[in-house]
Amino acid sequence: MRHLITTKDFSNSEVIELFQEAKEFLDEKPRDFLKEKSITTIFFENSTRTLSSFESAARRLGARVLRLDVSRSSSSKGETLYDTAANLDAMHPHAIIVRHANSGVPRILSSCVHCPVVNGGDGKHAHPTQALLDLFTIYEHFQGDIENKRILIVGDIKNSRVASSNIELLSRFGIKITLVAPPHFMPNTSLPKSYLLNEELIENADIIMSLRTQVERHEKIVYASLKDYANDFCINPKLIKDKKLILLHPGPVNRNIDISDEVMKDQRALILKQVKNGVAIRMAVLKKLILEN
Ligand code: NCD
């Protein structure tokens, strides 16, 4: 049984195949590849984009969606993850999409069910469909010519599952990554890194990926204030001037902390395109995992 727990679960050629399929799905026409299939979503952590993106992807492929309401599920009554999994499995879904605040939960779930499990984000560990949609957005923008493109990943990299999945996936496709963050948000890394976001870095970048400060994952406040962080790392017109580049963000954006209001309106900010591409990528992922398993 194949699952999507981390980006490593798909080879480079499979990723390109997903992109080819996702490109077709961008027309937003409903399809019936997954007619009669049922897909369960179980999100133990808040989500706006990812949950609705997976559910619309499933529906656009003709599948039925069962959303488990976690606030009313038995986990809050002390049921173990194994028992929750066994019960979910007994309903015979064709795929389960799970998000959890703890790293490793999708992997555990995948070992006790009989259908593909898709990781919708687990703790700081991984968010594979986000990285796939980010790379797809880059791939589409540069018309496939992505090798040696240079990206700055800016923000709370240490606590971001989006960053870790992107680092794995983008490096495999020859994209040159520089991590930009204050010391307390910088992971241990062998990648090029900078504690300052300066003009020279931007001058040499093709892509900037800005990330939200993951306040919910900080055990203690390690910086003076988000405003101080914004002074140094907020993407604003003064920093990017008229440099030819694209700007990505997985959302939710903290305006004027991650990205300024002006830059949010800029043509170079592809944030809503990422959201649109996300549905198409998730359609391709669900179709592949359900029909090829
Ligand atoms: C991200 C997440 O949940 O990891 N959001 C998303 O899935 N679009 C990033 C974040 O919450 O900052």
PDB file of N, CA and C in Angstrom, residues 41-46 66-79 84 87-88 91:
ATOM      1  N   THR A  41     -11.642  12.710   5.846  1.00  0.00           N
ATOM      2  CA  THR A  41     -10.678  13.713   6.319  1.00  0.00           C
ATOM      3  C   THR A  41     -10.787  13.790   7.836  1.00  0.00           C
ATOM      4  N   ILE A  42      -9.630  13.777   8.478  1.00  0.00           N
ATOM      5  CA  ILE A  42      -9.622  13.893   9.940  1.00  0.00           C
ATOM      6  C   ILE A  42      -8.498  14.855  10.336  1.00  0.00           C
ATOM      7  N   PHE A  43      -8.887  16.053  10.711  1.00  0.00           N
ATOM      8  CA  PHE A  43      -7.931  17.121  10.987  1.00  0.00           C
ATOM      9  C   PHE A  43      -7.976  17.463  12.473  1.00  0.00           C
ATOM     10  N   PHE A  44      -6.919  17.031  13.186  1.00  0.00           N
ATOM     11  CA  PHE A  44      -6.852  17.284  14.622  1.00  0.00           C
ATOM     12  C   PHE A  44      -6.289  18.678  14.904  1.00  0.00           C
ATOM     13  N   GLU A  45      -5.882  19.396  13.866  1.00  0.00           N
ATOM     14  CA  GLU A  45      -5.304  20.720  14.049  1.00  0.00           C
ATOM     15  C   GLU A  45      -6.031  21.668  13.099  1.00  0.00           C
ATOM     16  N   ASN A  46      -6.081  22.970  13.463  1.00  0.00           N
ATOM     17  CA  ASN A  46      -6.814  23.935  12.625  1.00  0.00           C
ATOM     18  C   ASN A  46      -6.298  23.980  11.199  1.00  0.00           C
ATOM     19  N   LEU A  66     -16.180  12.167   3.751  1.00  0.00           N
ATOM     20  CA  LEU A  66     -16.682  12.089   5.121  1.00  0.00           C
ATOM     21  C   LEU A  66     -15.700  12.854   5.992  1.00  0.00           C
ATOM     22  N   ARG A  67     -16.181  13.976   6.553  1.00  0.00           N
ATOM     23  CA  ARG A  67     -15.286  14.738   7.427  1.00  0.00           C
ATOM     24  C   ARG A  67     -15.546  14.356   8.878  1.00  0.00           C
ATOM     25  N   LEU A  68     -14.517  13.856   9.538  1.00  0.00           N
ATOM     26  CA  LEU A  68     -14.700  13.513  10.951  1.00  0.00           C
ATOM     27  C   LEU A  68     -14.504  14.752  11.794  1.00  0.00           C
ATOM     28  N   ASP A  69     -15.489  15.046  12.563  1.00  0.00           N
ATOM     29  CA  ASP A  69     -15.421  16.232  13.403  1.00  0.00           C
ATOM     30  C   ASP A  69     -14.642  15.872  14.664  1.00  0.00           C
ATOM     31  N   VAL A  70     -13.397  16.346  14.698  1.00  0.00           N
ATOM     32  CA  VAL A  70     -12.497  15.894  15.755  1.00  0.00           C
ATOM     33  C   VAL A  70     -12.920  16.407  17.124  1.00  0.00           C
ATOM     34  N   SER A  71     -13.502  17.619  17.132  1.00  0.00           N
ATOM     35  CA  SER A  71     -13.906  18.143  18.447  1.00  0.00           C
ATOM     36  C   SER A  71     -14.965  17.226  19.055  1.00  0.00           C
ATOM     37  N   ARG A  72     -15.675  16.486  18.182  1.00  0.00           N
ATOM     38  CA  ARG A  72     -16.701  15.575  18.709  1.00  0.00           C
ATOM     39  C   ARG A  72     -16.266  14.116  18.595  1.00  0.00           C
ATOM     40  N   SER A  73     -15.003  13.890  18.173  1.00  0.00           N
ATOM     41  CA  SER A  73     -14.583  12.498  18.015  1.00  0.00           C
ATOM     42  C   SER A  73     -14.160  11.933  19.371  1.00  0.00           C
ATOM     43  N   SER A  74     -13.920  10.628  19.380  1.00  0.00           N
ATOM     44  CA  SER A  74     -13.644   9.980  20.659  1.00  0.00           C
ATOM     45  C   SER A  74     -12.217  10.187  21.144  1.00  0.00           C
ATOM     46  N   SER A  75     -11.331  10.800  20.285  1.00  0.00           N
ATOM     47  CA  SER A  75      -9.971  11.069  20.775  1.00  0.00           C
ATOM     48  C   SER A  75     -10.061  12.002  21.969  1.00  0.00           C
ATOM     49  N   SER A  76     -11.032  12.935  21.898  1.00  0.00           N
ATOM     50  CA  SER A  76     -11.173  13.856  23.032  1.00  0.00           C
ATOM     51  C   SER A  76     -11.781  13.135  24.233  1.00  0.00           C
ATOM     52  N   LYS A  77     -12.213  11.880  24.033  1.00  0.00           N
ATOM     53  CA  LYS A  77     -12.716  11.097  25.174  1.00  0.00           C
ATOM     54  C   LYS A  77     -11.682  10.062  25.601  1.00  0.00           C
ATOM     55  N   GLY A  78     -10.442  10.202  25.115  1.00  0.00           N
ATOM     56  CA  GLY A  78      -9.368   9.340  25.588  1.00  0.00           C
ATOM     57  C   GLY A  78      -9.120   8.103  24.747  1.00  0.00           C
ATOM     58  N   GLU A  79      -9.757   7.987  23.584  1.00  0.00           N
ATOM     59  CA  GLU A  79      -9.502   6.822  22.723  1.00  0.00           C
ATOM     60  C   GLU A  79      -8.076   6.898  22.184  1.00  0.00           C
ATOM     61  N   THR A  84      -8.796   4.597  17.283  1.00  0.00           N
ATOM     62  CA  THR A  84      -9.452   5.496  16.321  1.00  0.00           C
ATOM     63  C   THR A  84      -9.194   4.970  14.912  1.00  0.00           C
ATOM     64  N   ASN A  87     -11.186   1.849  14.009  1.00  0.00           N
ATOM     65  CA  ASN A  87     -12.594   2.170  13.761  1.00  0.00           C
ATOM     66  C   ASN A  87     -12.794   2.853  12.420  1.00  0.00           C
ATOM     67  N   LEU A  88     -11.865   3.760  12.099  1.00  0.00           N
ATOM     68  CA  LEU A  88     -11.932   4.420  10.781  1.00  0.00           C
ATOM     69  C   LEU A  88     -11.820   3.367   9.688  1.00  0.00           C
ATOM     70  N   MET A  91     -14.724   1.255   8.495  1.00  0.00           N
ATOM     71  CA  MET A  91     -15.716   1.875   7.594  1.00  0.00           C
ATOM     72  C   MET A  91     -15.272   1.792   6.130  1.00  0.00           C
TER      73      MET A  91
END
